[in-house]
Amino acid sequence: MLKKTALFMLLSIGFSGMKAQQTIPFRITKHNNIIVKTLVNKKDSLDLMFQIAMKDYSLSPERKRKADHIIFSKEEISDHNTVDIGKITQKNVRFFDNQLTGHEADGKIGTGIFDGKAFKIDYDNNQFVIFDKMPDLNGYQPLNIILDHEGFYLAGDNIINRDQQQEAYFVLQSGFSGAILYSNEFAEEKHLDKRLKVIGEKTLKNSEGKTLTTKQAILPYFKLGKSVFKDIPAGFFSGELKTQNVSYLGADMLRRFIWIFDADRKIAYIKPSKYFSEPYYKMN
């Protein structure tokens, strides 16, 4: 009897340990965006793009699937919604309306579903993992992060030429398909249009005749933690319109690692994913 009791206790401990984490499957588009299948208010089936730079949810004006059971106010906000993702149910969810999203998505899903928990973005197995306590971090390297206005900021080293290495802070931006996009301030201060090899550009004008030029260039080296990347596509803007206030570390760079974020959002742990050495995404 004692042996059976001990065996039952061991099995119970094992099963309770298994329940200490939950998984959410996703798929990755050819534009490096993460798509999560959701059921909203038990009625509307939506494909939502994961946006690490926001907390709540949103719908796109260009969505292909119906969302008739999400009722918005005049301010284009909808509260008290329920979202089912696999076996996970999240209640009292807020949606914003008319926010643009990535290819193949009806809207966006933010990080709110991970509140108070450590979580992993596992690009090798196409899934998020939510932890009640930190998992084994063997093989991962830590990076300090700063959480500010729902954005995750971290430092990266930019080798613009052989004798100039510049540290800059980047906000993780899973909605931007490319690798790096620099802020106007960084691009102007470091004279990127003169110091980097520009491989493409496009100029637009607004209704007032003011110009905005997007430029694609090649950054010789970029260092994130201990990992070094060579000849990375990097974008920046020039012209009269100064719209890019922060620098982005985009989805092409995010997918090259498996990420674990602690519950306090103070440290991200990374290790190379199966995409680490893949060719860089080409922006149009």
PDB file of N, CA and C in Angstrom, residues 49 58-62 98-102 107-108:
ATOM      1  N   MET A  49      -1.912  38.535 -36.373  1.00  0.00           N
ATOM      2  CA  MET A  49      -0.452  38.623 -36.394  1.00  0.00           C
ATOM      3  C   MET A  49       0.069  38.996 -35.013  1.00  0.00           C
ATOM      4  N   SER A  58      -6.113  44.019 -31.963  1.00  0.00           N
ATOM      5  CA  SER A  58      -6.678  44.985 -32.909  1.00  0.00           C
ATOM      6  C   SER A  58      -7.202  44.259 -34.135  1.00  0.00           C
ATOM      7  N   LEU A  59      -8.085  44.953 -34.872  1.00  0.00           N
ATOM      8  CA  LEU A  59      -8.600  44.457 -36.139  1.00  0.00           C
ATOM      9  C   LEU A  59      -8.155  45.368 -37.270  1.00  0.00           C
ATOM     10  N   SER A  60      -7.929  44.784 -38.425  1.00  0.00           N
ATOM     11  CA  SER A  60      -7.493  45.544 -39.588  1.00  0.00           C
ATOM     12  C   SER A  60      -8.691  45.908 -40.454  1.00  0.00           C
ATOM     13  N   PRO A  61      -8.693  47.102 -41.048  1.00  0.00           N
ATOM     14  CA  PRO A  61      -9.755  47.453 -41.995  1.00  0.00           C
ATOM     15  C   PRO A  61      -9.702  46.601 -43.262  1.00  0.00           C
ATOM     16  N   GLU A  62      -8.601  45.907 -43.483  1.00  0.00           N
ATOM     17  CA  GLU A  62      -8.429  45.077 -44.672  1.00  0.00           C
ATOM     18  C   GLU A  62      -8.593  43.588 -44.354  1.00  0.00           C
ATOM     19  N   ASN A  98      -9.520  49.256 -36.892  1.00  0.00           N
ATOM     20  CA  ASN A  98      -8.883  50.001 -37.985  1.00  0.00           C
ATOM     21  C   ASN A  98      -7.392  50.249 -37.778  1.00  0.00           C
ATOM     22  N   GLN A  99      -6.667  49.199 -37.397  1.00  0.00           N
ATOM     23  CA  GLN A  99      -5.212  49.273 -37.325  1.00  0.00           C
ATOM     24  C   GLN A  99      -4.624  48.319 -38.360  1.00  0.00           C
ATOM     25  N   LEU A 100      -3.742  48.828 -39.176  1.00  0.00           N
ATOM     26  CA  LEU A 100      -3.144  48.005 -40.222  1.00  0.00           C
ATOM     27  C   LEU A 100      -2.293  46.890 -39.615  1.00  0.00           C
ATOM     28  N   THR A 101      -2.195  45.796 -40.330  1.00  0.00           N
ATOM     29  CA  THR A 101      -1.452  44.645 -39.850  1.00  0.00           C
ATOM     30  C   THR A 101      -0.638  44.044 -40.995  1.00  0.00           C
ATOM     31  N   GLY A 102      -0.038  42.875 -40.760  1.00  0.00           N
ATOM     32  CA  GLY A 102       0.801  42.246 -41.759  1.00  0.00           C
ATOM     33  C   GLY A 102       0.019  41.409 -42.755  1.00  0.00           C
ATOM     34  N   GLY A 107      -5.854  41.011 -38.151  1.00  0.00           N
ATOM     35  CA  GLY A 107      -5.601  41.961 -37.080  1.00  0.00           C
ATOM     36  C   GLY A 107      -4.343  41.565 -36.337  1.00  0.00           C
ATOM     37  N   LYS A 108      -4.223  42.028 -35.104  1.00  0.00           N
ATOM     38  CA  LYS A 108      -3.013  41.770 -34.329  1.00  0.00           C
ATOM     39  C   LYS A 108      -3.354  41.258 -32.933  1.00  0.00           C
TER      40      LYS A 108
END
